[in-house]
Amino acid sequence: MKILIIEDELKTEQYLRRGMTEAGFVTDGARDGRDGLHLALTESYDLVILDVMLPGIDGWEILKRMRRAERHFPVLILSARDQVVDRVKGLELGADDYLLKPFDFAELLARVRAILRRGKANQAVEKLQVADLELNLTSRRVTRAGKRIGVTAKEFTLLEFIMRRQGEVLPRSLIASQVWDMNFDSDTNVIEVAMRRLRAKVDDDFDVKLIRTIRGMGYVLEAPEG
Amino acid sequence: MVHFWIDVDMMKAPISLTARLSLLFAGSIALALLVAGMLFGRAVEGQFQKRQIVELDGKMEAIRDTLGNSESYESIAVLQPQLHNTIMAGHPHSAITIVGSDGTVLLSMGQPKVVRHLIEGAGRDISQSVTWSVDNDTYRIVSERVALAVPGSHPAVVAISLDITNDQEFISAFRQFLWFGIGLGSLAMGLLGWMAVRRGLSPLRNVSAMLGNVSTSQLDKPIPMGGIPRDLQDLISAFNKMLARLDDSFRRLSEFSSDIAHELRTPINNMMLQTQVALSRKRDSEEYYATLQSDLEELRRLSRMIEDMLFLANADNCLVVPKLEVTDLREEVAKLLDFFEIVASERQVSLVQSGAAPTVLADRLMIQRALSNLLSNALRFTPEGTPIEVGIQKSEGLASVTVANSGPEIPAEHLPKIFRRLYRIDASRREGDTLNVGLGLAITKSIVEIHGGTVSAESAKGRTCFTIALPLKPAILSDSERNDDCQGPLAASLSSVGALSQ
């Protein structure tokens, strides 16, 4: 997966590229609008992360010219301006998502993966499996190492969500919005409590822990390496 | 920019209040004097004219008598010395002519040029007196047809002129004196008026000097009302009220800024401290990891605070446009309670929902945020084992949600202020976890007001109750009903869902 990052702020660009590279993506970077547009028009990418405020040609213009040139890579807009108009404008111009600075890196990563996953039909699977943890979508049963685990309806939804996104660090805000439809940055510790309870059921009785807390970032469910 | 406008204003108003009042005063006095002078002048002139006419009438009467006794033209001719004595006596410049109907001059005496004029005018029968000026002299002339006693004769025209030069001179001198008097009087009155106005307006100058001295540090000091004339008291009291409102806003603003600075300083201080300590010597990666984690928590706190402040600032500046959609409050509350249930049950707090209301036209996500702030606030203060009751009610055109919980009462003096930004009942205490910066209730208020609704709080008998009331459909209020005018975006947003709601 190859990602183009157009961002003029040096530190942001460096760390974005580093973060994306470490997350397993191949990245190209551009630090002004002209270079960015050139790369977007000549190279091929799976996704473009585009800052709005750029010297030379701004993000809107790049997006417009890309679309005019029939370059239809998905675009994720980064903006420091909290204007509803900006969001609407970005989506109207054909951006795929919009993220406001400052953002959580985990949030960005989750959204990038969501965009890249788009179009690939959610296979109508009957069950999800991570290591010895199984979640049966038709019978709504959860088992680990063959042992039945009793979960509430919400816990089932939560587990399904993090199993579908296995290996991804999921920020709290994303979990709140996807599982509870709560779309605000809550100052409560609801997600912590919910994850703690889920973990008590899924991991506590087993030596191999599947759910991990990445402090300050979010949660990840994955089978331990090796 | 501001200075520019002030300058233009000053140029547009070149005349001072004092000058304006003095001029008006002088002008009206001059007008009054002028009218009086004209009337007086006319009266004097009329008086003179009347006297002249009486005199002329007397002479005419005498001539008529005399002519009535003269039975021949010859006897008329010899009347001259007699008439000279009776009529011309004392009026050396008068003249008399008697002209027969055939144009023959029966009798003439007096100054030749006057006599000539009278004879020329004899053809015209003038019953009214006229004035006639020649060279520097002025005459009043009367003429009349008088029947002669001479048998078979036609009436003759008798003309008498009276020299009124002296009278006219007197009148014109009098007029001049009058104009001069009026001019001088007006000037004097203008000057007096100017002095009076200046004196009368001196309280105004004192007041402006006082107003000029008002600085932001003295907003709390009202202009003293003592010694201010009653006319200005309304103005000053209105000004004092404005000052009080300004003081309140200014105080809140500066408190907010200093609170914000303090709020920002705390996480920054934590980060600097822990990062510097971490860097002060070599450590193992676990320790660096912990430091970075801790930094991240502080950064998240900062980021959240900035986001909240930006939201409030945007709301203040009418930049927050609600995306109106049909929203079922019961559904939203149920979803929120489902979310908060997890933390509530940890503290043995039950969440109870009751009531229903028609759907409202509102921004669903904003309402979610507003309600979640009330709920997390309630959760923070509800003692273990007691319920939080969330009631939905409907009243005229409104749907309201009430969040009630038992717990420590909010003292009455704090109630009106708890929706203010960063307001804390106990300034030294931070309630709740570190993420709570005290903007939640302010944001709730802001969101509800964007929708044209109201927030309120009550606290009594160990029970605290927050209510938000939303109009079923946000009304576009007229400007007079609202101080801040954020109706534009709301109106636009409302019209975009117009089709949906009808």
PDB file of C-alpha atoms in Angstrom, chain B residues 34-296:
ATOM      1  CA  LEU B  34     -37.353  92.541  13.924  1.00  0.00           C
ATOM      2  CA  VAL B  35     -41.062  91.853  14.005  1.00  0.00           C
ATOM      3  CA  ALA B  36     -41.530  94.244  16.937  1.00  0.00           C
ATOM      4  CA  GLY B  37     -39.447  96.898  15.173  1.00  0.00           C
ATOM      5  CA  MET B  38     -41.399  96.574  11.954  1.00  0.00           C
ATOM      6  CA  LEU B  39     -44.718  96.854  13.753  1.00  0.00           C
ATOM      7  CA  PHE B  40     -43.488  99.798  15.755  1.00  0.00           C
ATOM      8  CA  GLY B  41     -42.091 101.558  12.689  1.00  0.00           C
ATOM      9  CA  ARG B  42     -45.320 101.060  10.820  1.00  0.00           C
ATOM     10  CA  ALA B  43     -47.325 102.390  13.765  1.00  0.00           C
ATOM     11  CA  VAL B  44     -45.209 105.542  13.973  1.00  0.00           C
ATOM     12  CA  GLU B  45     -45.466 106.075  10.256  1.00  0.00           C
ATOM     13  CA  GLY B  46     -49.232 105.565  10.390  1.00  0.00           C
ATOM     14  CA  GLN B  47     -49.507 108.054  13.173  1.00  0.00           C
ATOM     15  CA  PHE B  48     -47.681 110.707  11.148  1.00  0.00           C
ATOM     16  CA  GLN B  49     -49.764 109.992   8.095  1.00  0.00           C
ATOM     17  CA  LYS B  50     -52.951 110.303  10.071  1.00  0.00           C
ATOM     18  CA  ARG B  51     -51.902 113.697  11.439  1.00  0.00           C
ATOM     19  CA  GLN B  52     -50.972 114.911   7.949  1.00  0.00           C
ATOM     20  CA  ILE B  53     -54.281 113.797   6.527  1.00  0.00           C
ATOM     21  CA  VAL B  54     -56.236 115.449   9.323  1.00  0.00           C
ATOM     22  CA  GLU B  55     -54.382 118.655   8.639  1.00  0.00           C
ATOM     23  CA  LEU B  56     -54.930 118.412   4.884  1.00  0.00           C
ATOM     24  CA  ASP B  57     -58.599 117.595   5.432  1.00  0.00           C
ATOM     25  CA  GLY B  58     -58.929 120.702   7.592  1.00  0.00           C
ATOM     26  CA  LYS B  59     -57.405 122.873   4.895  1.00  0.00           C
ATOM     27  CA  MET B  60     -59.604 121.299   2.260  1.00  0.00           C
ATOM     28  CA  GLU B  61     -62.628 121.989   4.429  1.00  0.00           C
ATOM     29  CA  ALA B  62     -61.622 125.628   4.751  1.00  0.00           C
ATOM     30  CA  ILE B  63     -61.160 125.974   0.999  1.00  0.00           C
ATOM     31  CA  ARG B  64     -64.474 124.288   0.343  1.00  0.00           C
ATOM     32  CA  ASP B  65     -66.185 126.803   2.676  1.00  0.00           C
ATOM     33  CA  THR B  66     -64.455 129.707   1.061  1.00  0.00           C
ATOM     34  CA  LEU B  67     -65.284 128.522  -2.439  1.00  0.00           C
ATOM     35  CA  GLY B  68     -68.883 128.059  -1.412  1.00  0.00           C
ATOM     36  CA  ASN B  69     -69.046 131.769  -0.700  1.00  0.00           C
ATOM     37  CA  SER B  70     -67.462 132.902  -3.944  1.00  0.00           C
ATOM     38  CA  GLU B  71     -70.117 133.449  -6.503  1.00  0.00           C
ATOM     39  CA  SER B  72     -67.836 134.507  -9.360  1.00  0.00           C
ATOM     40  CA  TYR B  73     -64.497 133.489 -10.831  1.00  0.00           C
ATOM     41  CA  GLU B  74     -63.138 136.895 -10.023  1.00  0.00           C
ATOM     42  CA  SER B  75     -63.934 136.557  -6.384  1.00  0.00           C
ATOM     43  CA  ILE B  76     -62.033 133.289  -6.383  1.00  0.00           C
ATOM     44  CA  ALA B  77     -58.936 135.015  -7.689  1.00  0.00           C
ATOM     45  CA  VAL B  78     -59.013 137.538  -4.898  1.00  0.00           C
ATOM     46  CA  LEU B  79     -59.221 134.814  -2.317  1.00  0.00           C
ATOM     47  CA  GLN B  80     -55.483 134.350  -2.546  1.00  0.00           C
ATOM     48  CA  PRO B  81     -54.327 136.578   0.318  1.00  0.00           C
ATOM     49  CA  GLN B  82     -57.050 135.272   2.557  1.00  0.00           C
ATOM     50  CA  LEU B  83     -56.199 131.645   1.847  1.00  0.00           C
ATOM     51  CA  HIS B  84     -52.535 132.438   2.161  1.00  0.00           C
ATOM     52  CA  ASN B  85     -53.124 133.651   5.654  1.00  0.00           C
ATOM     53  CA  THR B  86     -55.378 130.873   6.787  1.00  0.00           C
ATOM     54  CA  ILE B  87     -53.883 127.890   5.018  1.00  0.00           C
ATOM     55  CA  MET B  88     -50.305 128.644   4.188  1.00  0.00           C
ATOM     56  CA  ALA B  89     -49.584 130.094   7.629  1.00  0.00           C
ATOM     57  CA  GLY B  90     -46.850 128.057   9.262  1.00  0.00           C
ATOM     58  CA  HIS B  91     -46.385 125.940   6.155  1.00  0.00           C
ATOM     59  CA  PRO B  92     -44.337 128.030   3.832  1.00  0.00           C
ATOM     60  CA  HIS B  93     -43.642 125.068   1.581  1.00  0.00           C
ATOM     61  CA  SER B  94     -47.214 124.101   1.010  1.00  0.00           C
ATOM     62  CA  ALA B  95     -48.978 124.758  -2.237  1.00  0.00           C
ATOM     63  CA  ILE B  96     -52.588 125.093  -3.332  1.00  0.00           C
ATOM     64  CA  THR B  97     -54.072 124.992  -6.805  1.00  0.00           C
ATOM     65  CA  ILE B  98     -57.642 125.291  -7.936  1.00  0.00           C
ATOM     66  CA  VAL B  99     -58.167 124.262 -11.512  1.00  0.00           C
ATOM     67  CA  GLY B 100     -61.410 124.699 -13.298  1.00  0.00           C
ATOM     68  CA  SER B 101     -63.083 121.923 -15.258  1.00  0.00           C
ATOM     69  CA  ASP B 102     -61.899 123.478 -18.485  1.00  0.00           C
ATOM     70  CA  GLY B 103     -58.280 123.434 -17.287  1.00  0.00           C
ATOM     71  CA  THR B 104     -57.981 127.106 -16.402  1.00  0.00           C
ATOM     72  CA  VAL B 105     -56.041 127.724 -13.264  1.00  0.00           C
ATOM     73  CA  LEU B 106     -58.375 129.621 -11.024  1.00  0.00           C
ATOM     74  CA  LEU B 107     -55.902 129.961  -8.230  1.00  0.00           C
ATOM     75  CA  SER B 108     -52.359 128.844  -7.406  1.00  0.00           C
ATOM     76  CA  MET B 109     -49.912 129.637  -4.676  1.00  0.00           C
ATOM     77  CA  GLY B 110     -46.767 128.141  -3.153  1.00  0.00           C
ATOM     78  CA  GLN B 111     -43.514 126.847  -4.578  1.00  0.00           C
ATOM     79  CA  PRO B 112     -43.602 126.984  -8.338  1.00  0.00           C
ATOM     80  CA  LYS B 113     -42.337 123.410  -8.911  1.00  0.00           C
ATOM     81  CA  VAL B 114     -44.928 122.044  -6.558  1.00  0.00           C
ATOM     82  CA  VAL B 115     -47.631 124.175  -8.103  1.00  0.00           C
ATOM     83  CA  ARG B 116     -46.626 122.902 -11.524  1.00  0.00           C
ATOM     84  CA  HIS B 117     -46.913 119.330 -10.339  1.00  0.00           C
ATOM     85  CA  LEU B 118     -50.318 119.977  -8.827  1.00  0.00           C
ATOM     86  CA  ILE B 119     -51.637 121.616 -11.964  1.00  0.00           C
ATOM     87  CA  GLU B 120     -50.331 118.741 -14.088  1.00  0.00           C
ATOM     88  CA  GLY B 121     -52.105 116.285 -11.876  1.00  0.00           C
ATOM     89  CA  ALA B 122     -55.378 118.221 -11.816  1.00  0.00           C
ATOM     90  CA  GLY B 123     -56.806 116.209 -14.698  1.00  0.00           C
ATOM     91  CA  ARG B 124     -56.681 113.094 -12.556  1.00  0.00           C
ATOM     92  CA  ASP B 125     -59.112 113.109  -9.772  1.00  0.00           C
ATOM     93  CA  ILE B 126     -57.354 111.721  -6.751  1.00  0.00           C
ATOM     94  CA  SER B 127     -59.448 111.284  -3.711  1.00  0.00           C
ATOM     95  CA  GLN B 128     -56.702 109.422  -1.803  1.00  0.00           C
ATOM     96  CA  SER B 129     -53.740 111.247  -0.494  1.00  0.00           C
ATOM     97  CA  VAL B 130     -50.410 110.476  -2.151  1.00  0.00           C
ATOM     98  CA  THR B 131     -46.842 111.249  -1.294  1.00  0.00           C
ATOM     99  CA  TRP B 132     -44.652 112.870  -3.882  1.00  0.00           C
ATOM    100  CA  SER B 133     -40.927 113.333  -3.610  1.00  0.00           C
ATOM    101  CA  VAL B 134     -38.991 115.849  -5.566  1.00  0.00           C
ATOM    102  CA  ASP B 135     -35.358 116.700  -5.046  1.00  0.00           C
ATOM    103  CA  ASN B 136     -34.911 116.229  -1.304  1.00  0.00           C
ATOM    104  CA  ASP B 137     -38.391 117.243  -0.334  1.00  0.00           C
ATOM    105  CA  THR B 138     -41.449 115.092   0.175  1.00  0.00           C
ATOM    106  CA  TYR B 139     -45.022 116.233  -0.066  1.00  0.00           C
ATOM    107  CA  ARG B 140     -48.362 114.776   0.774  1.00  0.00           C
ATOM    108  CA  ILE B 141     -50.994 115.750  -1.726  1.00  0.00           C
ATOM    109  CA  VAL B 142     -54.753 115.564  -1.561  1.00  0.00           C
ATOM    110  CA  SER B 143     -57.019 116.678  -4.309  1.00  0.00           C
ATOM    111  CA  GLU B 144     -60.752 116.828  -4.557  1.00  0.00           C
ATOM    112  CA  ARG B 145     -63.480 117.999  -6.895  1.00  0.00           C
ATOM    113  CA  VAL B 146     -65.203 120.921  -5.220  1.00  0.00           C
ATOM    114  CA  ALA B 147     -68.453 122.440  -6.469  1.00  0.00           C
ATOM    115  CA  LEU B 148     -68.186 126.187  -7.137  1.00  0.00           C
ATOM    116  CA  ALA B 149     -70.812 128.686  -6.132  1.00  0.00           C
ATOM    117  CA  VAL B 150     -70.374 130.458  -9.469  1.00  0.00           C
ATOM    118  CA  PRO B 151     -73.608 129.979 -11.329  1.00  0.00           C
ATOM    119  CA  GLY B 152     -73.408 127.535 -14.251  1.00  0.00           C
ATOM    120  CA  SER B 153     -69.925 126.352 -13.380  1.00  0.00           C
ATOM    121  CA  HIS B 154     -68.649 122.804 -13.102  1.00  0.00           C
ATOM    122  CA  PRO B 155     -66.783 121.612 -10.024  1.00  0.00           C
ATOM    123  CA  ALA B 156     -63.139 122.583  -9.931  1.00  0.00           C
ATOM    124  CA  VAL B 157     -60.232 120.410  -8.784  1.00  0.00           C
ATOM    125  CA  VAL B 158     -58.666 121.643  -5.605  1.00  0.00           C
ATOM    126  CA  ALA B 159     -55.193 120.223  -4.785  1.00  0.00           C
ATOM    127  CA  ILE B 160     -53.284 120.878  -1.611  1.00  0.00           C
ATOM    128  CA  SER B 161     -49.796 119.734  -0.890  1.00  0.00           C
ATOM    129  CA  LEU B 162     -48.246 119.563   2.496  1.00  0.00           C
ATOM    130  CA  ASP B 163     -44.521 119.531   2.924  1.00  0.00           C
ATOM    131  CA  ILE B 164     -43.802 116.406   5.014  1.00  0.00           C
ATOM    132  CA  THR B 165     -40.047 116.340   4.505  1.00  0.00           C
ATOM    133  CA  ASN B 166     -39.397 116.782   8.197  1.00  0.00           C
ATOM    134  CA  ASP B 167     -41.766 114.007   9.145  1.00  0.00           C
ATOM    135  CA  GLN B 168     -40.175 111.663   6.623  1.00  0.00           C
ATOM    136  CA  GLU B 169     -36.726 112.513   7.858  1.00  0.00           C
ATOM    137  CA  PHE B 170     -37.810 111.827  11.374  1.00  0.00           C
ATOM    138  CA  ILE B 171     -39.288 108.496  10.378  1.00  0.00           C
ATOM    139  CA  SER B 172     -36.220 107.366   8.497  1.00  0.00           C
ATOM    140  CA  ALA B 173     -33.966 108.436  11.349  1.00  0.00           C
ATOM    141  CA  PHE B 174     -36.215 106.536  13.670  1.00  0.00           C
ATOM    142  CA  ARG B 175     -36.062 103.479  11.400  1.00  0.00           C
ATOM    143  CA  GLN B 176     -32.299 103.600  11.303  1.00  0.00           C
ATOM    144  CA  PHE B 177     -32.182 103.856  15.041  1.00  0.00           C
ATOM    145  CA  LEU B 178     -34.545 100.900  15.279  1.00  0.00           C
ATOM    146  CA  TRP B 179     -32.440  98.677  12.969  1.00  0.00           C
ATOM    147  CA  PHE B 180     -29.325  99.609  14.768  1.00  0.00           C
ATOM    148  CA  GLY B 181     -30.985  98.823  18.075  1.00  0.00           C
ATOM    149  CA  ILE B 182     -32.231  95.490  16.824  1.00  0.00           C
ATOM    150  CA  GLY B 183     -28.799  94.553  15.475  1.00  0.00           C
ATOM    151  CA  LEU B 184     -27.055  95.562  18.643  1.00  0.00           C
ATOM    152  CA  GLY B 185     -29.667  93.869  20.792  1.00  0.00           C
ATOM    153  CA  SER B 186     -29.410  90.633  18.857  1.00  0.00           C
ATOM    154  CA  LEU B 187     -25.681  90.687  19.074  1.00  0.00           C
ATOM    155  CA  ALA B 188     -25.811  91.317  22.785  1.00  0.00           C
ATOM    156  CA  MET B 189     -28.426  88.592  23.246  1.00  0.00           C
ATOM    157  CA  GLY B 190     -26.322  86.188  21.196  1.00  0.00           C
ATOM    158  CA  LEU B 191     -23.365  86.878  23.401  1.00  0.00           C
ATOM    159  CA  LEU B 192     -25.458  86.558  26.530  1.00  0.00           C
ATOM    160  CA  GLY B 193     -26.991  83.398  25.109  1.00  0.00           C
ATOM    161  CA  TRP B 194     -23.575  81.967  24.424  1.00  0.00           C
ATOM    162  CA  MET B 195     -22.544  82.694  27.975  1.00  0.00           C
ATOM    163  CA  ALA B 196     -25.776  81.227  29.328  1.00  0.00           C
ATOM    164  CA  VAL B 197     -25.490  78.106  27.199  1.00  0.00           C
ATOM    165  CA  ARG B 198     -21.886  77.604  28.174  1.00  0.00           C
ATOM    166  CA  ARG B 199     -22.820  77.941  31.779  1.00  0.00           C
ATOM    167  CA  GLY B 200     -25.891  75.764  31.360  1.00  0.00           C
ATOM    168  CA  LEU B 201     -23.949  73.057  29.586  1.00  0.00           C
ATOM    169  CA  SER B 202     -21.090  73.000  32.010  1.00  0.00           C
ATOM    170  CA  PRO B 203     -22.504  69.853  33.715  1.00  0.00           C
ATOM    171  CA  LEU B 204     -22.343  68.180  30.316  1.00  0.00           C
ATOM    172  CA  ARG B 205     -18.690  69.042  30.028  1.00  0.00           C
ATOM    173  CA  ASN B 206     -18.083  67.743  33.524  1.00  0.00           C
ATOM    174  CA  VAL B 207     -19.891  64.544  32.609  1.00  0.00           C
ATOM    175  CA  SER B 208     -17.898  64.100  29.428  1.00  0.00           C
ATOM    176  CA  ALA B 209     -14.727  64.668  31.375  1.00  0.00           C
ATOM    177  CA  MET B 210     -15.860  61.952  33.770  1.00  0.00           C
ATOM    178  CA  LEU B 211     -16.812  59.602  30.950  1.00  0.00           C
ATOM    179  CA  GLY B 212     -13.500  60.315  29.296  1.00  0.00           C
ATOM    180  CA  ASN B 213     -11.732  59.119  32.384  1.00  0.00           C
ATOM    181  CA  VAL B 214     -13.446  55.740  32.426  1.00  0.00           C
ATOM    182  CA  SER B 215     -10.829  53.098  31.749  1.00  0.00           C
ATOM    183  CA  THR B 216     -11.143  49.325  31.740  1.00  0.00           C
ATOM    184  CA  SER B 217      -9.787  49.194  35.262  1.00  0.00           C
ATOM    185  CA  GLN B 218     -12.572  51.444  36.508  1.00  0.00           C
ATOM    186  CA  LEU B 219     -15.536  49.814  34.840  1.00  0.00           C
ATOM    187  CA  ASP B 220     -16.867  48.918  38.256  1.00  0.00           C
ATOM    188  CA  LYS B 221     -17.046  52.587  39.321  1.00  0.00           C
ATOM    189  CA  PRO B 222     -20.306  54.164  38.171  1.00  0.00           C
ATOM    190  CA  ILE B 223     -20.476  57.873  37.339  1.00  0.00           C
ATOM    191  CA  PRO B 224     -21.729  59.576  40.530  1.00  0.00           C
ATOM    192  CA  MET B 225     -25.283  60.870  40.076  1.00  0.00           C
ATOM    193  CA  GLY B 226     -24.898  63.684  42.621  1.00  0.00           C
ATOM    194  CA  GLY B 227     -24.824  67.186  41.120  1.00  0.00           C
ATOM    195  CA  ILE B 228     -26.002  66.015  37.748  1.00  0.00           C
ATOM    196  CA  PRO B 229     -28.999  67.913  36.351  1.00  0.00           C
ATOM    197  CA  ARG B 230     -32.177  65.889  36.045  1.00  0.00           C
ATOM    198  CA  ASP B 231     -32.105  66.055  32.247  1.00  0.00           C
ATOM    199  CA  LEU B 232     -28.820  64.183  32.202  1.00  0.00           C
ATOM    200  CA  GLN B 233     -29.672  61.686  34.905  1.00  0.00           C
ATOM    201  CA  ASP B 234     -31.390  59.295  32.504  1.00  0.00           C
ATOM    202  CA  LEU B 235     -28.387  59.394  30.224  1.00  0.00           C
ATOM    203  CA  ILE B 236     -25.982  58.812  33.059  1.00  0.00           C
ATOM    204  CA  SER B 237     -28.038  56.046  34.555  1.00  0.00           C
ATOM    205  CA  ALA B 238     -28.248  54.340  31.152  1.00  0.00           C
ATOM    206  CA  PHE B 239     -24.516  54.809  30.818  1.00  0.00           C
ATOM    207  CA  ASN B 240     -23.951  53.364  34.264  1.00  0.00           C
ATOM    208  CA  LYS B 241     -26.035  50.339  33.362  1.00  0.00           C
ATOM    209  CA  MET B 242     -24.011  49.876  30.197  1.00  0.00           C
ATOM    210  CA  LEU B 243     -20.879  50.248  32.274  1.00  0.00           C
ATOM    211  CA  ALA B 244     -22.098  47.560  34.646  1.00  0.00           C
ATOM    212  CA  ARG B 245     -22.805  45.179  31.765  1.00  0.00           C
ATOM    213  CA  LEU B 246     -19.440  45.941  30.217  1.00  0.00           C
ATOM    214  CA  ASP B 247     -17.805  45.426  33.569  1.00  0.00           C
ATOM    215  CA  ASP B 248     -19.502  42.070  33.918  1.00  0.00           C
ATOM    216  CA  SER B 249     -18.491  40.892  30.441  1.00  0.00           C
ATOM    217  CA  PHE B 250     -15.035  42.312  30.791  1.00  0.00           C
ATOM    218  CA  ARG B 251     -14.536  40.705  34.154  1.00  0.00           C
ATOM    219  CA  ARG B 252     -15.770  37.382  32.840  1.00  0.00           C
ATOM    220  CA  LEU B 253     -13.568  37.657  29.808  1.00  0.00           C
ATOM    221  CA  SER B 254     -10.483  38.479  31.782  1.00  0.00           C
ATOM    222  CA  GLU B 255     -11.291  35.794  34.348  1.00  0.00           C
ATOM    223  CA  PHE B 256     -11.789  33.368  31.494  1.00  0.00           C
ATOM    224  CA  SER B 257      -8.454  34.318  29.953  1.00  0.00           C
ATOM    225  CA  SER B 258      -6.638  33.967  33.228  1.00  0.00           C
ATOM    226  CA  ASP B 259      -8.408  30.685  33.979  1.00  0.00           C
ATOM    227  CA  ILE B 260      -7.542  29.416  30.528  1.00  0.00           C
ATOM    228  CA  ALA B 261      -3.931  30.443  30.995  1.00  0.00           C
ATOM    229  CA  HIS B 262      -3.931  28.597  34.274  1.00  0.00           C
ATOM    230  CA  GLU B 263      -5.585  25.540  32.758  1.00  0.00           C
ATOM    231  CA  LEU B 264      -3.032  25.508  29.965  1.00  0.00           C
ATOM    232  CA  ARG B 265      -0.161  26.062  32.311  1.00  0.00           C
ATOM    233  CA  THR B 266      -0.894  23.004  34.422  1.00  0.00           C
ATOM    234  CA  PRO B 267      -0.507  20.351  31.698  1.00  0.00           C
ATOM    235  CA  ILE B 268       2.388  22.207  30.102  1.00  0.00           C
ATOM    236  CA  ASN B 269       4.130  22.395  33.447  1.00  0.00           C
ATOM    237  CA  ASN B 270       3.582  18.680  33.990  1.00  0.00           C
ATOM    238  CA  MET B 271       5.007  17.850  30.596  1.00  0.00           C
ATOM    239  CA  MET B 272       8.023  20.086  30.929  1.00  0.00           C
ATOM    240  CA  LEU B 273       8.782  18.733  34.342  1.00  0.00           C
ATOM    241  CA  GLN B 274       8.453  15.056  33.528  1.00  0.00           C
ATOM    242  CA  THR B 275      10.218  15.375  30.193  1.00  0.00           C
ATOM    243  CA  GLN B 276      13.129  17.305  31.664  1.00  0.00           C
ATOM    244  CA  VAL B 277      13.460  14.891  34.553  1.00  0.00           C
ATOM    245  CA  ALA B 278      13.313  11.985  32.111  1.00  0.00           C
ATOM    246  CA  LEU B 279      16.056  13.551  29.999  1.00  0.00           C
ATOM    247  CA  SER B 280      18.250  14.479  32.952  1.00  0.00           C
ATOM    248  CA  ARG B 281      19.977  11.079  32.890  1.00  0.00           C
ATOM    249  CA  LYS B 282      20.011   7.898  30.859  1.00  0.00           C
ATOM    250  CA  ARG B 283      17.072   5.642  31.531  1.00  0.00           C
ATOM    251  CA  ASP B 284      15.771   2.385  30.251  1.00  0.00           C
ATOM    252  CA  SER B 285      13.192   2.357  27.511  1.00  0.00           C
ATOM    253  CA  GLU B 286      10.366   1.464  29.918  1.00  0.00           C
ATOM    254  CA  GLU B 287      10.848   4.750  31.708  1.00  0.00           C
ATOM    255  CA  TYR B 288      10.945   6.753  28.491  1.00  0.00           C
ATOM    256  CA  TYR B 289       7.843   4.928  27.405  1.00  0.00           C
ATOM    257  CA  ALA B 290       6.035   5.886  30.598  1.00  0.00           C
ATOM    258  CA  THR B 291       7.106   9.499  30.226  1.00  0.00           C
ATOM    259  CA  LEU B 292       5.833   9.684  26.670  1.00  0.00           C
ATOM    260  CA  GLN B 293       2.570   8.104  27.711  1.00  0.00           C
ATOM    261  CA  SER B 294       2.158  10.640  30.444  1.00  0.00           C
ATOM    262  CA  ASP B 295       3.001  13.465  28.036  1.00  0.00           C
ATOM    263  CA  LEU B 296       0.373  12.157  25.684  1.00  0.00           C
TER     264      LEU B 296
END
